Tab-separated table of C-alpha atoms in Angstrom:
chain	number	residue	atom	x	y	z
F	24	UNK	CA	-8.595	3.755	6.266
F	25	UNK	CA	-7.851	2.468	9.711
F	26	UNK	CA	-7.651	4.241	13.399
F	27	UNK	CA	-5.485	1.687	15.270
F	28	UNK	CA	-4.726	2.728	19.365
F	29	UNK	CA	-5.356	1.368	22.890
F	30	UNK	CA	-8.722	0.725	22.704
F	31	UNK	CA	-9.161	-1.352	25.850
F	32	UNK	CA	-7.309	-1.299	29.275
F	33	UNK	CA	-5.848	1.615	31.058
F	34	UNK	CA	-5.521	4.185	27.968
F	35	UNK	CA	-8.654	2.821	26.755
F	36	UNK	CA	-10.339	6.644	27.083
F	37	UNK	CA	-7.622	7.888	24.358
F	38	UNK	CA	-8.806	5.353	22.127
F	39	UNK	CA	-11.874	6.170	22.288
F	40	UNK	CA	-10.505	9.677	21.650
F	41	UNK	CA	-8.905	8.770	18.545
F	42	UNK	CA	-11.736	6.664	17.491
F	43	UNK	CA	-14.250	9.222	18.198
F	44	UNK	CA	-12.308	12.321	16.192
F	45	UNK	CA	-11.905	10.232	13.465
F	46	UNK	CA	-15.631	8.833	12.803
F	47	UNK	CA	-16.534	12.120	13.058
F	48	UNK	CA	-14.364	13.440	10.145
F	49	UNK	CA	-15.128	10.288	8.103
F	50	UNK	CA	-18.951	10.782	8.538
F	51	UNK	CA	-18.293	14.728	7.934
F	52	UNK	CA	-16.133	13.759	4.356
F	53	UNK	CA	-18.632	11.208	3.335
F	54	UNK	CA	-21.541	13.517	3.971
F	55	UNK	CA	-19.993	15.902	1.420
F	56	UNK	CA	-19.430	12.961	-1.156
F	57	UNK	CA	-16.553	11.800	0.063
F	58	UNK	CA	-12.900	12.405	-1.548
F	59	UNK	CA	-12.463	12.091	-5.024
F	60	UNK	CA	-16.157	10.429	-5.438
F	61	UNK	CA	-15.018	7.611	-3.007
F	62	UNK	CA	-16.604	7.427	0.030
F	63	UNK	CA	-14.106	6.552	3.469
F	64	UNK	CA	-14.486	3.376	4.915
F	65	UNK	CA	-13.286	3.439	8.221
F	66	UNK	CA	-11.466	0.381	10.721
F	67	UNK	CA	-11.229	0.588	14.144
F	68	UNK	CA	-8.614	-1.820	15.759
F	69	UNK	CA	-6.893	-2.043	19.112
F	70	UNK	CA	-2.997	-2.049	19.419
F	71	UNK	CA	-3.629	-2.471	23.863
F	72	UNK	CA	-0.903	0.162	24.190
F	73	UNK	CA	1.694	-2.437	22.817
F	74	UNK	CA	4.382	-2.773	20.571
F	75	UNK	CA	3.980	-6.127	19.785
F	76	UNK	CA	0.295	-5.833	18.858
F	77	UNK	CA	0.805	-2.828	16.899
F	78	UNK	CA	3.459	-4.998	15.013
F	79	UNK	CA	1.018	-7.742	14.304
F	80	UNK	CA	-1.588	-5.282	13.329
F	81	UNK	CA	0.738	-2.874	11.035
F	82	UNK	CA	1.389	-6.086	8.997
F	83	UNK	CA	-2.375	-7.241	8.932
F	84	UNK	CA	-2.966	-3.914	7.657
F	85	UNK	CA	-0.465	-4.043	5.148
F	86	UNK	CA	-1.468	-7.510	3.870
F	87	UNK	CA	-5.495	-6.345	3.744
F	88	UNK	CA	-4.414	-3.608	1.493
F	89	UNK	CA	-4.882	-0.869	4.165
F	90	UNK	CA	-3.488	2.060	3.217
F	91	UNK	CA	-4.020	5.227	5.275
F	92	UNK	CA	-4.009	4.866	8.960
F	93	UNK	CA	-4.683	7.145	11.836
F	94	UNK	CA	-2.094	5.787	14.626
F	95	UNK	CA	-0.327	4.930	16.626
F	96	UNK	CA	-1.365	6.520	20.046
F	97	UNK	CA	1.997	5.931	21.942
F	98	UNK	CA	5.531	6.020	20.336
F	99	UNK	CA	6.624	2.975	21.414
F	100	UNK	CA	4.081	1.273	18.943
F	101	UNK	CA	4.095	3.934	16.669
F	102	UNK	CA	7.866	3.871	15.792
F	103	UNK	CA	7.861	-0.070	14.934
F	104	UNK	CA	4.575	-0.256	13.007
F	105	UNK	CA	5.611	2.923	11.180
F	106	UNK	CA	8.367	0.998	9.758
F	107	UNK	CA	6.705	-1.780	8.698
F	108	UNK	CA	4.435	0.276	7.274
F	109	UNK	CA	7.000	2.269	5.202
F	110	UNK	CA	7.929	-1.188	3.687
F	111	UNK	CA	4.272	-1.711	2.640
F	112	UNK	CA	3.492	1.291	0.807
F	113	UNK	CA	1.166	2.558	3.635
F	114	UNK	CA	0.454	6.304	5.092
F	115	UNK	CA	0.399	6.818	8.935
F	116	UNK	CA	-0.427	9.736	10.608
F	117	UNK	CA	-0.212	9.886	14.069
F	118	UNK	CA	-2.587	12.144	16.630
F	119	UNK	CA	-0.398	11.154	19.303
F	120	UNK	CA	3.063	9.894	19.426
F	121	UNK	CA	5.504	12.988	20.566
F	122	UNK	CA	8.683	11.485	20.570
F	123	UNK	CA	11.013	12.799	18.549
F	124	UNK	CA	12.100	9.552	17.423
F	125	UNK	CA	9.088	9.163	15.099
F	126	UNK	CA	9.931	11.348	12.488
F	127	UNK	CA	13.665	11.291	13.352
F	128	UNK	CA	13.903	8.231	11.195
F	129	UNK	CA	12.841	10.041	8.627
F	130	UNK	CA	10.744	7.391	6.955
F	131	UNK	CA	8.777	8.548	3.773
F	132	UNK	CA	5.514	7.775	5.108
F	133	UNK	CA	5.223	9.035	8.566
F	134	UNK	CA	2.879	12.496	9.608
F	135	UNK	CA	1.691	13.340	13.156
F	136	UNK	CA	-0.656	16.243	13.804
F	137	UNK	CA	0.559	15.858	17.347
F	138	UNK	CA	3.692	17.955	18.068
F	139	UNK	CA	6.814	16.827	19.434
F	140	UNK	CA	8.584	16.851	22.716
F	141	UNK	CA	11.693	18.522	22.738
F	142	UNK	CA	9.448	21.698	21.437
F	143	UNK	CA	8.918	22.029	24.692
F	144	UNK	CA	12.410	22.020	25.551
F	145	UNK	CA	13.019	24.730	23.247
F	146	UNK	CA	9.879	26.884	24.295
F	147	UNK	CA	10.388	26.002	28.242
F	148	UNK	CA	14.098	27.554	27.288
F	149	UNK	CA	12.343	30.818	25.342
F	150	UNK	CA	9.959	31.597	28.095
F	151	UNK	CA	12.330	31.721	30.974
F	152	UNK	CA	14.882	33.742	29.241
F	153	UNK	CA	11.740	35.765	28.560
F	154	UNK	CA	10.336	35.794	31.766
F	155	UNK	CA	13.214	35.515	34.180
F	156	UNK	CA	16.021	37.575	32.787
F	157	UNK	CA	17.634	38.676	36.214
F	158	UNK	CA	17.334	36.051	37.615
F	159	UNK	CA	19.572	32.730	38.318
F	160	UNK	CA	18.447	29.531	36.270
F	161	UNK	CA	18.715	26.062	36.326
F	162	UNK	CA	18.541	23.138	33.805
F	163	UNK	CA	17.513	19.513	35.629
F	164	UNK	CA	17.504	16.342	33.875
F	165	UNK	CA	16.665	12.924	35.001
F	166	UNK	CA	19.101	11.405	32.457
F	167	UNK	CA	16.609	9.669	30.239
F	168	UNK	CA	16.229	9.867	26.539
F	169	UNK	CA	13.410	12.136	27.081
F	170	UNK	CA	14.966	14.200	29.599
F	171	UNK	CA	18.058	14.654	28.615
F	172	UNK	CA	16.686	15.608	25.106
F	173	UNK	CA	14.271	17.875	26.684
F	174	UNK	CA	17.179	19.749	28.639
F	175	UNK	CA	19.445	20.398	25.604
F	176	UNK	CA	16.985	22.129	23.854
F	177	UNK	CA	16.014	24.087	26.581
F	178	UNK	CA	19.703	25.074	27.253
F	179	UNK	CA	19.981	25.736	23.771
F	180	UNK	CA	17.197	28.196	23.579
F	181	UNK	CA	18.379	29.885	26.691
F	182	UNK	CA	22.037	30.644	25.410
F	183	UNK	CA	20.554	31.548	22.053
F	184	UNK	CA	19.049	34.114	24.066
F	185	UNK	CA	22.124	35.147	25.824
F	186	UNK	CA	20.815	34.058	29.039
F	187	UNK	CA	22.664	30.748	30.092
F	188	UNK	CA	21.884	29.067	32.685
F	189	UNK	CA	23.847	29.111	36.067
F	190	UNK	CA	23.192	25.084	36.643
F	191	UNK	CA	23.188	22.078	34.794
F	192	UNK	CA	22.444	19.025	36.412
F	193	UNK	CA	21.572	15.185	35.848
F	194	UNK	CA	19.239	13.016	38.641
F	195	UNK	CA	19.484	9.897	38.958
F	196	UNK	CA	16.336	8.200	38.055
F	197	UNK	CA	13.852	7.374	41.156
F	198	UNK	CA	16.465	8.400	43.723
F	199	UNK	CA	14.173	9.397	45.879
F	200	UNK	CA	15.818	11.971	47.704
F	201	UNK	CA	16.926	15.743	46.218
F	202	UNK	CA	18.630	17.150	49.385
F	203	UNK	CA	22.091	17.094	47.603
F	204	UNK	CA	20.762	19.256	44.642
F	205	UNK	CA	18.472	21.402	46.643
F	206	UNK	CA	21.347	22.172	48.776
F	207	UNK	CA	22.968	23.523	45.468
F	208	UNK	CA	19.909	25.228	44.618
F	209	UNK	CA	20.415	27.090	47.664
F	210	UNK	CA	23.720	28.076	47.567
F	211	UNK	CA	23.343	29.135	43.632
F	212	UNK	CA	20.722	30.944	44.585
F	213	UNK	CA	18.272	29.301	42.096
F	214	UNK	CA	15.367	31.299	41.051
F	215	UNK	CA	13.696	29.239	38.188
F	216	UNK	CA	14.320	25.593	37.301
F	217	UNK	CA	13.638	23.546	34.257
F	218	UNK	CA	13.455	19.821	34.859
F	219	UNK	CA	13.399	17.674	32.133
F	220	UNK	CA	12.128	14.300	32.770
F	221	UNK	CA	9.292	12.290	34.612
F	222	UNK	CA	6.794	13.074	37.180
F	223	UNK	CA	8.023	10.440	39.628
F	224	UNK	CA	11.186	12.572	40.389
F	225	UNK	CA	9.390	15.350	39.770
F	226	UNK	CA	7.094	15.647	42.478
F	227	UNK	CA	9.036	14.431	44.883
F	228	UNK	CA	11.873	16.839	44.151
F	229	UNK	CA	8.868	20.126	44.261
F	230	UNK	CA	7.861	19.192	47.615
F	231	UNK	CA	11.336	18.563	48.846
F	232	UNK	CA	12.250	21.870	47.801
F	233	UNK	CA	9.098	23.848	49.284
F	234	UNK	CA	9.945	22.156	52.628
F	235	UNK	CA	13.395	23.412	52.565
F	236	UNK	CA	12.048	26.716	52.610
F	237	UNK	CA	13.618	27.620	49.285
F	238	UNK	CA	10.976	29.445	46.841
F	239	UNK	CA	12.593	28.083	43.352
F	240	UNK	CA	10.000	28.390	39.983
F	241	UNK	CA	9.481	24.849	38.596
F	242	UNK	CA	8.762	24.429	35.188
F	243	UNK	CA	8.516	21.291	33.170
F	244	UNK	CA	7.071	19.254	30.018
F	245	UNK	CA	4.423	16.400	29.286
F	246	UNK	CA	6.506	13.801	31.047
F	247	UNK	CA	5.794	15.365	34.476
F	248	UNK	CA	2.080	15.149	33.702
F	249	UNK	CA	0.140	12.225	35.155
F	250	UNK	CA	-2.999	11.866	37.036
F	251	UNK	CA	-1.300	11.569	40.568
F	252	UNK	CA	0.979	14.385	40.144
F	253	UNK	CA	-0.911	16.367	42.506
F	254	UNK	CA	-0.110	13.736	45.387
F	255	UNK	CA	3.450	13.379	44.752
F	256	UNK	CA	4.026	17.305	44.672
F	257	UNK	CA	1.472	18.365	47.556
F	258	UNK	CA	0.674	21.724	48.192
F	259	UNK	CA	3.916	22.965	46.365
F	260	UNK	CA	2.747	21.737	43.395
F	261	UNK	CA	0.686	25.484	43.007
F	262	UNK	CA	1.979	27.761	40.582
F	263	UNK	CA	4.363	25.252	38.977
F	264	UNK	CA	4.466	25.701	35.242
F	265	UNK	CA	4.505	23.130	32.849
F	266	UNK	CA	4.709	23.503	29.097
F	267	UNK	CA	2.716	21.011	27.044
F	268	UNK	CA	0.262	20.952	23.954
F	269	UNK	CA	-2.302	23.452	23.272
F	270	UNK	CA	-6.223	23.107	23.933
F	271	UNK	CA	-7.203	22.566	20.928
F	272	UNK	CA	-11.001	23.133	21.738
F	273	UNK	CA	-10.535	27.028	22.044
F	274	UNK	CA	-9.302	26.938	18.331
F	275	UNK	CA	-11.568	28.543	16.350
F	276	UNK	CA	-11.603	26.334	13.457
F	277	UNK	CA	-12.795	23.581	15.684
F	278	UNK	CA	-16.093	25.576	17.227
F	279	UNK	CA	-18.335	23.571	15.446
F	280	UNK	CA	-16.848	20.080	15.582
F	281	UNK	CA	-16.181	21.270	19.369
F	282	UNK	CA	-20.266	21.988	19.640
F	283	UNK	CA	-21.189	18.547	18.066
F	284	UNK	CA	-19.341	16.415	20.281
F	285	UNK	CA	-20.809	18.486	23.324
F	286	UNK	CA	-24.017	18.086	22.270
F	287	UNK	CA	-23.531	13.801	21.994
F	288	UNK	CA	-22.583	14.176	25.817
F	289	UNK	CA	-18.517	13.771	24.640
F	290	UNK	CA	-16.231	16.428	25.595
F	291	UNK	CA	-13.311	15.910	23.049
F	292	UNK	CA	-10.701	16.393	24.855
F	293	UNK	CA	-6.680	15.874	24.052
F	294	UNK	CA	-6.415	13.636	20.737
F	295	UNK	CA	-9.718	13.878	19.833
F	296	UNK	CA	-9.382	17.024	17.715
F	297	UNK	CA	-5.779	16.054	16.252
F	298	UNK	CA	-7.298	12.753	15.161
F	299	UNK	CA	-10.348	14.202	13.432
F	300	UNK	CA	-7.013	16.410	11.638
F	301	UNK	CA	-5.562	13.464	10.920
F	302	UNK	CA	-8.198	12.279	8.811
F	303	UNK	CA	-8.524	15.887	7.062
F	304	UNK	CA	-4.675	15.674	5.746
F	305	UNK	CA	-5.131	12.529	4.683
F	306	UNK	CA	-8.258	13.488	2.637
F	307	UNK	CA	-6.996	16.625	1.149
F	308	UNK	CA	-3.724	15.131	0.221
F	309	UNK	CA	-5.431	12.920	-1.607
F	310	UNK	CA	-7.245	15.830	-3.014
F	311	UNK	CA	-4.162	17.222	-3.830
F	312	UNK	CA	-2.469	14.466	-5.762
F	313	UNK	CA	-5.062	13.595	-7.147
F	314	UNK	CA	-4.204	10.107	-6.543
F	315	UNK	CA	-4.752	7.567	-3.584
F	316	UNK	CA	-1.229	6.219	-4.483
F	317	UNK	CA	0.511	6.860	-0.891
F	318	UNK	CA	3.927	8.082	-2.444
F	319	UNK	CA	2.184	10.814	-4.181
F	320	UNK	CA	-0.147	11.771	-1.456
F	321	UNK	CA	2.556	12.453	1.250
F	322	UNK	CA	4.816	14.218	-1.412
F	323	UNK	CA	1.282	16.753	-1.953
F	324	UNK	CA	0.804	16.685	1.841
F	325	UNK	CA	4.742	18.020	2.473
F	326	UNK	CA	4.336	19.797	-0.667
F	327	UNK	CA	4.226	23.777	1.709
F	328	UNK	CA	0.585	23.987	1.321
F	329	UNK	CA	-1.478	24.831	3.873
F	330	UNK	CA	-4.028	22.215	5.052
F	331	UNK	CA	-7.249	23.343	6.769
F	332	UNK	CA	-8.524	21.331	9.769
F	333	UNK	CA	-9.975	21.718	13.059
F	334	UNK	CA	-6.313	22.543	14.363
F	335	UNK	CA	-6.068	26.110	11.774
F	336	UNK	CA	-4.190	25.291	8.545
F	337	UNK	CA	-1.757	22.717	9.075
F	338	UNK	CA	2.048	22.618	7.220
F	339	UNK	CA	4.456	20.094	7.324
F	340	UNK	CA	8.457	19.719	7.019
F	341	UNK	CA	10.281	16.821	5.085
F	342	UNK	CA	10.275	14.896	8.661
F	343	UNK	CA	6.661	14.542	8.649
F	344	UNK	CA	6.567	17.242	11.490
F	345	UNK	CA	3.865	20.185	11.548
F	346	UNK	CA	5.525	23.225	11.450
F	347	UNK	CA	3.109	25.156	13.278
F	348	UNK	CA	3.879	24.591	17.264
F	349	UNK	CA	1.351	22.694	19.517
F	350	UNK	CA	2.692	24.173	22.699
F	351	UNK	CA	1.665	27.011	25.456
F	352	UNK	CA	2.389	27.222	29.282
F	353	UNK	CA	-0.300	26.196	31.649
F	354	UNK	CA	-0.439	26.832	35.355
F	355	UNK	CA	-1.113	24.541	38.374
F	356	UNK	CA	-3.718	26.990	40.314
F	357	UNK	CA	-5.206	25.999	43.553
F	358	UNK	CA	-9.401	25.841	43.251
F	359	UNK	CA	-11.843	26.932	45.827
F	360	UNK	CA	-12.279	23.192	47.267
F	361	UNK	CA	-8.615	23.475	47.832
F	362	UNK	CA	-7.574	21.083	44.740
F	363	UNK	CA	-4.731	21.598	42.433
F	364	UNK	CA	-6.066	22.306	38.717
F	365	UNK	CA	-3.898	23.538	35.555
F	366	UNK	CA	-5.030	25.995	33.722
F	367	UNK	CA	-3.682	28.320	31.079
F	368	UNK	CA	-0.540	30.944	32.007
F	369	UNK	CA	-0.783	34.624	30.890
F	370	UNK	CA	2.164	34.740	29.098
């Protein structure tokens, strides 16, 4: 078995993630004797985040006689490796990639314990019409793949729940400045907006908004997460909403994995717990088909039967797709030192 992600440069940390969750499961299934008598033997290799290494590494893999690996960490090396893969009788589960993309293919060999990102289209969609039903909403997309597929899920889920939205609007990426669409916010009368695409608009288009004086509830997905979100969105940034995966340490089924990692000095945050799953699927599958043959291992693994790991018990569709959903609603809350923090939303 492999675990092949960034494992140096800037997303180095999720490597070490990945790599950490699944040592820990390989140690944990040899230290029980293993699956099937055979013991795990476990590769760690870094893909640097690219497509092109992950390329060159799916068909080392491939050629070594690899056949179960934990990977990719982002879906742009995920989706090309997973094909090459596919053509070399290999498993791949992936901890990380969300794009829908992935499983979209529908390739006969592809798993992710992560979930995927237009769920959070669909749920963004569910908990306004739940949570704003008098009220005048708004579907923003900044015309990407992501976006836009983001947005018609969320509009979707909204007229499923016989609460369309009032406005539906594209952005063009990085324009900078909103004060065409706020201006329609305005006059719309705008209570709660979904925006569906990347932080670098998004930011920029919450602040713009707070300093028109217009009190409008942001929402949005993963793609409006990263680490200087805080600065591009200033003060307005508190009590936007943003739907994205759940924390998988306050699962109970991970309490004890969760406790071992503390006690190394690691807190295993983000894809360390859906990589130590990853490794548990693969294992029981195996289990279950009594067979390392890959064919017969996925067919057990999508067979309906629930899979216990550190996430609960796991199912998967034909895609490769758990059907349980990794999503909840978090809140940007301001702390007492006057910092912007998310944290989870009462829903």
């Amino acid at each position: 078995m492999a675990v092949v992600g960034p494992m140096t440069g800037d997303w180095a940390y999720d490597g070490e993630e990945m790599r950490r969750g699944a040592q820990l499961a390989v140690d944990d299934i040899n230290a029980k004797g293993g699956v099937r008598g055979c013991k795990i033997a476990l590769t760690v290799l870094d893909d640097q985040y690219t497509p092109a290494t992950a390329i060159a590494l799916a068909t080392k893999l491939a050629k070594d006689g690899v056949r179960f690996v934990i990977g990719h960490f982002n879906s742009g090396s995920s989706v090309p490796a997973a094909m090459i893969y596919a053509k070399n009788n290999t498993l791949m589960i992936s901890p990380a990639s969300t794009n829908p993309a992935l499983t979209e293919f529908k390739l006969w060999n592809v798993l992710r314990t992560a979930g995927r990102d237009d769920v959070q289209g669909t749920f963004a969609g569910e908990y306004m019409a739940a949570h704003f039903t008098t009220k005048n909403l708004a579907i923003v997309s900044d015309g990407t793949p992501y976006g836009d597929g983001l947005a018609n899920k969320a509009r979707k889920a909204l007229r499923a729940k016989g609460n369309p939205e009032k406005l539906a609007k594209k952005i063009k990426p990085g324009q900078g400045d909103f004060a065409d669409l706020i201006g329609e916010l305005k006059s719309m009368k705008i209570d709660a907006l979904f925006f569906a695409g990347l932080a670098g608009d998004f930011g920029p288009l919450v602040r713009q908004t707070k300093e028109a004086g217009l009190k409008v509830q942001f929402i949005s997905g993963d793609g409006a997460l990263v680490h200087d979100l805080p600065g591009k969105a200033g003060p307005a940034l508190e009590g936007v909403l943003i739907a994205f995966s759940l924390d998988d340490r306050g699962n109970p089924s991970a309490a004890d994995v969760v406790a071992r990692f503390r006690s190394q000095g690691f807190e295993p945050a983000d894809y360390t717990l859906k990589s130590y799953a990853a490794v548990q699927v693969a294992a029981k599958g195996i289990q279950m088909a009594g067979s390392q043959a890959p064919r017969a291992v996925v067919a057990s693994i999508k067979s309906g039967q629930p899979i216990p790991t550190v996430l609960g018990d796991l199912t998967f569709d034909d895609k490769g797709d758990r059907i349980q959903r990794d999503v909840t609603m978090y809140v940007w809350k301001k702390r007492g030192d006057g910092t912007l923090t998310m944290d989870f939303q009462s829903q």
